[in-house]
Short mmCIF file of N, CA and C in Angstrom, two decimals:
data_model
loop_
_atom_site.label_atom_id
_atom_site.label_comp_id
_atom_site.label_asym_id
_atom_site.label_seq_id
_atom_site.Cartn_x
_atom_site.Cartn_y
_atom_site.Cartn_z
N MET A 210 6.01 0.05 -19.82
CA MET A 210 6.38 1.44 -19.75
C MET A 210 7.07 1.78 -21.07
N LYS A 211 6.57 2.80 -21.72
CA LYS A 211 7.08 3.14 -23.03
C LYS A 211 7.69 4.53 -23.12
N SER A 212 7.54 5.33 -22.03
CA SER A 212 8.07 6.68 -22.12
C SER A 212 8.50 7.19 -20.75
N LEU A 213 9.25 8.27 -20.78
CA LEU A 213 9.66 8.93 -19.55
C LEU A 213 8.46 9.52 -18.82
N ALA A 214 7.46 9.96 -19.56
CA ALA A 214 6.24 10.52 -18.96
C ALA A 214 5.50 9.45 -18.15
N GLU A 215 5.46 8.22 -18.66
CA GLU A 215 4.84 7.12 -17.92
C GLU A 215 5.59 6.85 -16.63
N LEU A 216 6.90 6.88 -16.67
CA LEU A 216 7.72 6.67 -15.48
C LEU A 216 7.46 7.78 -14.46
N GLN A 217 7.35 9.01 -14.93
CA GLN A 217 7.08 10.14 -14.04
C GLN A 217 5.70 9.98 -13.39
N ALA A 218 4.71 9.51 -14.14
CA ALA A 218 3.37 9.31 -13.59
C ALA A 218 3.38 8.23 -12.50
N ILE A 219 4.14 7.18 -12.72
CA ILE A 219 4.27 6.12 -11.72
C ILE A 219 4.93 6.68 -10.45
N LYS A 220 5.96 7.47 -10.62
CA LYS A 220 6.64 8.09 -9.49
C LYS A 220 5.69 8.96 -8.68
N GLU A 221 4.90 9.79 -9.35
CA GLU A 221 3.96 10.68 -8.67
C GLU A 221 2.89 9.90 -7.91
N ARG A 222 2.36 8.84 -8.50
CA ARG A 222 1.36 8.01 -7.82
C ARG A 222 1.97 7.36 -6.58
N THR A 223 3.19 6.88 -6.70
CA THR A 223 3.86 6.24 -5.57
C THR A 223 4.12 7.23 -4.45
N LEU A 224 4.58 8.42 -4.78
CA LEU A 224 4.83 9.45 -3.76
C LEU A 224 3.56 9.84 -3.03
N LYS A 225 2.44 9.93 -3.76
CA LYS A 225 1.16 10.26 -3.12
C LYS A 225 0.76 9.18 -2.13
N SER A 226 1.00 7.93 -2.48
CA SER A 226 0.62 6.83 -1.59
C SER A 226 1.52 6.75 -0.37
N MET A 227 2.67 7.40 -0.41
CA MET A 227 3.61 7.36 0.70
C MET A 227 3.47 8.54 1.65
N THR A 228 2.58 9.46 1.42
CA THR A 228 2.51 10.66 2.25
C THR A 228 2.23 10.35 3.70
N SER A 229 1.52 9.26 3.99
CA SER A 229 1.24 8.95 5.39
C SER A 229 2.47 8.41 6.11
N ARG A 230 3.55 8.15 5.38
CA ARG A 230 4.77 7.66 6.01
C ARG A 230 5.86 8.73 6.07
N SER A 231 5.60 9.94 5.55
CA SER A 231 6.59 11.00 5.60
C SER A 231 6.52 11.71 6.95
N ASP A 232 7.50 12.54 7.27
CA ASP A 232 7.58 13.13 8.59
C ASP A 232 7.74 14.64 8.51
N SER A 233 7.17 15.33 9.50
CA SER A 233 7.30 16.76 9.65
C SER A 233 7.07 17.09 11.11
N GLU A 234 7.70 18.15 11.61
CA GLU A 234 7.56 18.51 13.02
C GLU A 234 6.14 18.93 13.37
N ASP A 235 5.37 19.43 12.42
CA ASP A 235 4.01 19.89 12.68
C ASP A 235 2.99 18.77 12.58
N ASN A 236 3.41 17.60 12.18
CA ASN A 236 2.49 16.48 12.00
C ASN A 236 2.18 15.77 13.30
N THR A 237 1.00 15.21 13.36
CA THR A 237 0.68 14.22 14.39
C THR A 237 1.43 12.96 13.98
N ARG A 238 2.13 12.35 14.94
CA ARG A 238 2.90 11.15 14.63
C ARG A 238 2.32 9.95 15.35
N ILE A 239 2.16 8.87 14.63
CA ILE A 239 1.74 7.58 15.17
C ILE A 239 2.95 6.67 15.03
N VAL A 240 3.48 6.19 16.15
CA VAL A 240 4.71 5.39 16.14
C VAL A 240 4.39 4.01 16.69
N VAL A 241 4.65 2.98 15.87
CA VAL A 241 4.36 1.60 16.24
C VAL A 241 5.67 0.91 16.61
N GLY A 242 5.69 0.27 17.77
CA GLY A 242 6.86 -0.49 18.21
C GLY A 242 7.02 -1.74 17.37
N MET A 243 8.16 -1.82 16.64
CA MET A 243 8.37 -2.93 15.71
C MET A 243 9.65 -3.71 16.03
N ALA A 244 9.98 -3.84 17.32
CA ALA A 244 11.08 -4.73 17.69
C ALA A 244 10.55 -6.16 17.57
N THR A 245 11.40 -7.14 17.83
CA THR A 245 10.97 -8.53 17.67
C THR A 245 9.77 -8.87 18.54
N CYS A 246 9.72 -8.32 19.75
CA CYS A 246 8.57 -8.61 20.63
C CYS A 246 7.29 -8.02 20.05
N GLY A 247 7.36 -6.83 19.49
CA GLY A 247 6.19 -6.21 18.89
C GLY A 247 5.73 -6.97 17.66
N ILE A 248 6.68 -7.33 16.82
CA ILE A 248 6.33 -8.08 15.60
C ILE A 248 5.69 -9.42 15.97
N ALA A 249 6.26 -10.11 16.97
CA ALA A 249 5.72 -11.39 17.41
C ALA A 249 4.30 -11.24 17.96
N ALA A 250 4.00 -10.09 18.56
CA ALA A 250 2.68 -9.85 19.14
C ALA A 250 1.67 -9.33 18.11
N GLY A 251 2.11 -9.06 16.88
CA GLY A 251 1.19 -8.64 15.83
C GLY A 251 1.28 -7.18 15.44
N ALA A 252 2.44 -6.56 15.63
CA ALA A 252 2.59 -5.13 15.32
C ALA A 252 2.53 -4.82 13.82
N ARG A 253 2.95 -5.74 12.97
CA ARG A 253 2.93 -5.45 11.53
C ARG A 253 1.51 -5.20 11.02
N PRO A 254 0.52 -6.06 11.33
CA PRO A 254 -0.84 -5.75 10.90
C PRO A 254 -1.38 -4.45 11.52
N VAL A 255 -0.92 -4.12 12.72
CA VAL A 255 -1.33 -2.87 13.36
C VAL A 255 -0.76 -1.68 12.59
N LEU A 256 0.52 -1.74 12.25
CA LEU A 256 1.16 -0.69 11.45
C LEU A 256 0.41 -0.52 10.12
N ASN A 257 0.12 -1.63 9.47
CA ASN A 257 -0.61 -1.59 8.20
C ASN A 257 -2.00 -1.00 8.37
N ALA A 258 -2.68 -1.35 9.47
CA ALA A 258 -4.03 -0.83 9.72
C ALA A 258 -4.00 0.68 9.89
N PHE A 259 -3.02 1.21 10.63
CA PHE A 259 -2.91 2.66 10.79
C PHE A 259 -2.65 3.32 9.44
N THR A 260 -1.72 2.80 8.68
CA THR A 260 -1.38 3.38 7.38
C THR A 260 -2.59 3.37 6.45
N GLU A 261 -3.30 2.26 6.41
CA GLU A 261 -4.47 2.15 5.53
C GLU A 261 -5.60 3.07 5.98
N GLU A 262 -5.82 3.16 7.29
CA GLU A 262 -6.91 4.01 7.80
C GLU A 262 -6.63 5.49 7.54
N ILE A 263 -5.38 5.90 7.72
CA ILE A 263 -4.99 7.29 7.45
C ILE A 263 -5.19 7.59 5.96
N ALA A 264 -4.77 6.66 5.11
CA ALA A 264 -4.93 6.85 3.66
C ALA A 264 -6.41 6.83 3.26
N ARG A 265 -7.17 5.90 3.83
CA ARG A 265 -8.60 5.79 3.50
C ARG A 265 -9.35 7.07 3.83
N ARG A 266 -8.99 7.68 4.94
CA ARG A 266 -9.65 8.92 5.37
C ARG A 266 -9.02 10.15 4.72
N ASN A 267 -7.93 9.92 3.98
CA ASN A 267 -7.20 11.00 3.30
C ASN A 267 -6.79 12.10 4.29
N LEU A 268 -6.27 11.67 5.44
CA LEU A 268 -5.87 12.61 6.48
C LEU A 268 -4.51 13.21 6.13
N LYS A 269 -4.43 14.50 6.25
CA LYS A 269 -3.17 15.22 6.01
C LYS A 269 -2.57 15.59 7.36
N GLY A 270 -1.26 15.74 7.42
CA GLY A 270 -0.60 16.13 8.65
C GLY A 270 -0.50 15.02 9.68
N VAL A 271 -0.64 13.77 9.23
CA VAL A 271 -0.51 12.62 10.12
C VAL A 271 0.51 11.68 9.51
N THR A 272 1.53 11.32 10.29
CA THR A 272 2.52 10.37 9.80
C THR A 272 2.48 9.10 10.63
N VAL A 273 2.77 8.01 9.98
CA VAL A 273 2.84 6.71 10.63
C VAL A 273 4.26 6.20 10.43
N SER A 274 4.90 5.82 11.54
CA SER A 274 6.27 5.31 11.44
C SER A 274 6.45 4.17 12.43
N GLN A 275 7.62 3.59 12.40
CA GLN A 275 7.92 2.50 13.31
C GLN A 275 9.17 2.82 14.10
N THR A 276 9.29 2.14 15.22
CA THR A 276 10.46 2.30 16.08
C THR A 276 10.85 0.93 16.61
N GLY A 277 11.93 0.88 17.32
CA GLY A 277 12.38 -0.36 17.93
C GLY A 277 11.63 -0.60 19.23
N CYS A 278 12.31 -1.19 20.17
CA CYS A 278 11.71 -1.57 21.45
C CYS A 278 11.31 -0.33 22.25
N ILE A 279 10.09 -0.35 22.75
CA ILE A 279 9.59 0.73 23.58
C ILE A 279 9.81 0.40 25.06
N GLY A 280 10.03 -0.87 25.38
CA GLY A 280 10.43 -1.26 26.72
C GLY A 280 9.37 -1.90 27.59
N MET A 281 8.22 -2.17 27.04
CA MET A 281 7.16 -2.82 27.83
C MET A 281 6.63 -4.01 27.04
N CYS A 282 7.49 -5.00 26.86
CA CYS A 282 7.19 -6.12 25.95
C CYS A 282 5.88 -6.83 26.27
N GLN A 283 5.52 -6.92 27.53
CA GLN A 283 4.30 -7.64 27.90
C GLN A 283 3.03 -6.93 27.41
N TYR A 284 3.15 -5.67 26.97
CA TYR A 284 2.00 -4.91 26.52
C TYR A 284 1.96 -4.72 25.01
N GLU A 285 2.82 -5.39 24.28
CA GLU A 285 2.86 -5.26 22.82
C GLU A 285 1.58 -5.79 22.19
N PRO A 286 1.26 -5.32 21.02
CA PRO A 286 1.80 -4.21 20.26
C PRO A 286 1.52 -2.86 20.94
N ILE A 287 2.55 -2.02 20.97
CA ILE A 287 2.47 -0.71 21.59
C ILE A 287 2.51 0.36 20.51
N VAL A 288 1.68 1.38 20.68
CA VAL A 288 1.61 2.50 19.74
C VAL A 288 1.67 3.79 20.54
N GLU A 289 2.53 4.70 20.13
CA GLU A 289 2.61 6.01 20.77
C GLU A 289 2.08 7.05 19.79
N VAL A 290 1.26 7.97 20.30
CA VAL A 290 0.70 9.04 19.48
C VAL A 290 1.23 10.36 20.01
N PHE A 291 1.86 11.11 19.12
CA PHE A 291 2.40 12.42 19.45
C PHE A 291 1.62 13.48 18.68
N VAL A 292 0.84 14.26 19.40
CA VAL A 292 0.10 15.38 18.81
C VAL A 292 0.84 16.65 19.21
N PRO A 293 1.22 17.49 18.25
CA PRO A 293 1.96 18.72 18.60
C PRO A 293 1.24 19.52 19.68
N GLY A 294 2.01 19.90 20.72
CA GLY A 294 1.47 20.71 21.80
C GLY A 294 0.73 19.93 22.87
N LYS A 295 0.67 18.60 22.74
CA LYS A 295 -0.04 17.77 23.72
C LYS A 295 0.90 16.69 24.24
N GLU A 296 0.50 16.10 25.36
CA GLU A 296 1.30 15.03 25.95
C GLU A 296 1.19 13.75 25.11
N LYS A 297 2.29 13.00 25.07
CA LYS A 297 2.32 11.73 24.35
C LYS A 297 1.30 10.77 24.96
N VAL A 298 0.64 9.99 24.12
CA VAL A 298 -0.30 8.97 24.57
C VAL A 298 0.25 7.62 24.14
N THR A 299 0.32 6.67 25.08
CA THR A 299 0.82 5.34 24.79
C THR A 299 -0.34 4.35 24.85
N TYR A 300 -0.61 3.72 23.71
CA TYR A 300 -1.65 2.69 23.62
C TYR A 300 -0.99 1.32 23.68
N VAL A 301 -1.64 0.38 24.38
CA VAL A 301 -1.06 -0.95 24.56
C VAL A 301 -2.01 -2.02 24.04
N GLN A 302 -1.42 -3.18 23.74
CA GLN A 302 -2.16 -4.34 23.23
C GLN A 302 -3.10 -3.92 22.09
N VAL A 303 -2.52 -3.19 21.15
CA VAL A 303 -3.30 -2.64 20.03
C VAL A 303 -3.50 -3.71 18.96
N SER A 304 -4.70 -3.78 18.46
CA SER A 304 -5.06 -4.67 17.35
C SER A 304 -5.41 -3.80 16.15
N PRO A 305 -5.53 -4.38 14.97
CA PRO A 305 -5.97 -3.58 13.82
C PRO A 305 -7.34 -2.92 14.05
N GLU A 306 -8.23 -3.59 14.75
CA GLU A 306 -9.55 -3.01 15.05
C GLU A 306 -9.42 -1.82 15.99
N LYS A 307 -8.56 -1.96 16.99
CA LYS A 307 -8.31 -0.84 17.91
C LYS A 307 -7.66 0.33 17.16
N ALA A 308 -6.80 0.01 16.20
CA ALA A 308 -6.14 1.06 15.41
C ALA A 308 -7.17 1.94 14.71
N ALA A 309 -8.19 1.33 14.13
CA ALA A 309 -9.24 2.09 13.44
C ALA A 309 -9.97 3.01 14.42
N LYS A 310 -10.24 2.52 15.63
CA LYS A 310 -10.92 3.34 16.64
C LYS A 310 -10.02 4.48 17.12
N ILE A 311 -8.72 4.20 17.26
CA ILE A 311 -7.78 5.24 17.68
C ILE A 311 -7.74 6.36 16.64
N VAL A 312 -7.72 5.99 15.37
CA VAL A 312 -7.72 7.01 14.31
C VAL A 312 -9.01 7.82 14.39
N ALA A 313 -10.14 7.14 14.46
CA ALA A 313 -11.43 7.84 14.46
C ALA A 313 -11.59 8.75 15.69
N ASP A 314 -11.30 8.22 16.86
CA ASP A 314 -11.55 8.98 18.09
C ASP A 314 -10.43 9.96 18.42
N HIS A 315 -9.20 9.48 18.42
CA HIS A 315 -8.08 10.32 18.86
C HIS A 315 -7.56 11.22 17.76
N ILE A 316 -7.23 10.64 16.61
CA ILE A 316 -6.60 11.42 15.55
C ILE A 316 -7.60 12.39 14.91
N VAL A 317 -8.79 11.91 14.59
CA VAL A 317 -9.77 12.76 13.91
C VAL A 317 -10.49 13.69 14.88
N ASN A 318 -10.95 13.15 16.03
CA ASN A 318 -11.80 13.92 16.94
C ASN A 318 -11.09 14.46 18.18
N GLY A 319 -9.83 14.09 18.39
CA GLY A 319 -9.07 14.63 19.51
C GLY A 319 -9.40 14.04 20.87
N ASN A 320 -10.08 12.89 20.88
CA ASN A 320 -10.45 12.24 22.14
C ASN A 320 -9.62 10.99 22.36
N VAL A 321 -8.78 11.00 23.38
CA VAL A 321 -7.95 9.84 23.70
C VAL A 321 -8.86 8.66 24.03
N VAL A 322 -8.52 7.48 23.52
CA VAL A 322 -9.27 6.26 23.82
C VAL A 322 -8.67 5.68 25.10
N ALA A 323 -9.13 6.17 26.24
CA ALA A 323 -8.51 5.89 27.54
C ALA A 323 -8.44 4.41 27.87
N GLU A 324 -9.42 3.63 27.46
CA GLU A 324 -9.41 2.20 27.81
C GLU A 324 -8.32 1.41 27.09
N TYR A 325 -7.68 1.99 26.08
CA TYR A 325 -6.58 1.32 25.38
C TYR A 325 -5.21 1.81 25.83
N THR A 326 -5.15 2.75 26.75
CA THR A 326 -3.87 3.35 27.13
C THR A 326 -3.15 2.55 28.21
N VAL A 327 -1.86 2.84 28.34
CA VAL A 327 -1.04 2.18 29.35
C VAL A 327 -1.59 2.46 30.74
N GLY A 328 -2.18 3.62 30.97
CA GLY A 328 -2.75 3.95 32.26
C GLY A 328 -3.93 3.10 32.65
N SER A 329 -4.65 2.55 31.68
CA SER A 329 -5.82 1.74 31.98
C SER A 329 -5.44 0.36 32.52
N ILE A 330 -4.22 -0.08 32.26
CA ILE A 330 -3.77 -1.40 32.72
C ILE A 330 -3.52 -1.39 34.23
N ALA A 331 -3.06 -0.27 34.75
CA ALA A 331 -2.75 -0.18 36.17
C ALA A 331 -4.01 -0.19 37.03
N LYS A 332 -5.16 0.04 36.44
CA LYS A 332 -6.39 0.14 37.22
C LYS A 332 -7.05 -1.20 37.41
#
């Protein structure tokens, strides 16, 4: 790095890559449970898969974040999707492959992937 302009360019590139992790009330939020039980069950690759898929599709208005314990350790990794004006959807036993399908079906097309939800386990 040889100039202030180069530093500014690096900052701008970094901020653009972080947009999927920023938050706004109007955004669809994808929240991954990252307590010790979630991490042990593989939540970190799931979080990364959501972040990468959102970035790959260049989706705007979607944030990916993490939270602590959601309270259903036996169903980890757990992901909650909050779409403004709609009921929260809780996905259980999520894998990176399931994350890609959730983005494609639920986030992009508005169709809940019912077979991955907490309600599907009770059946």
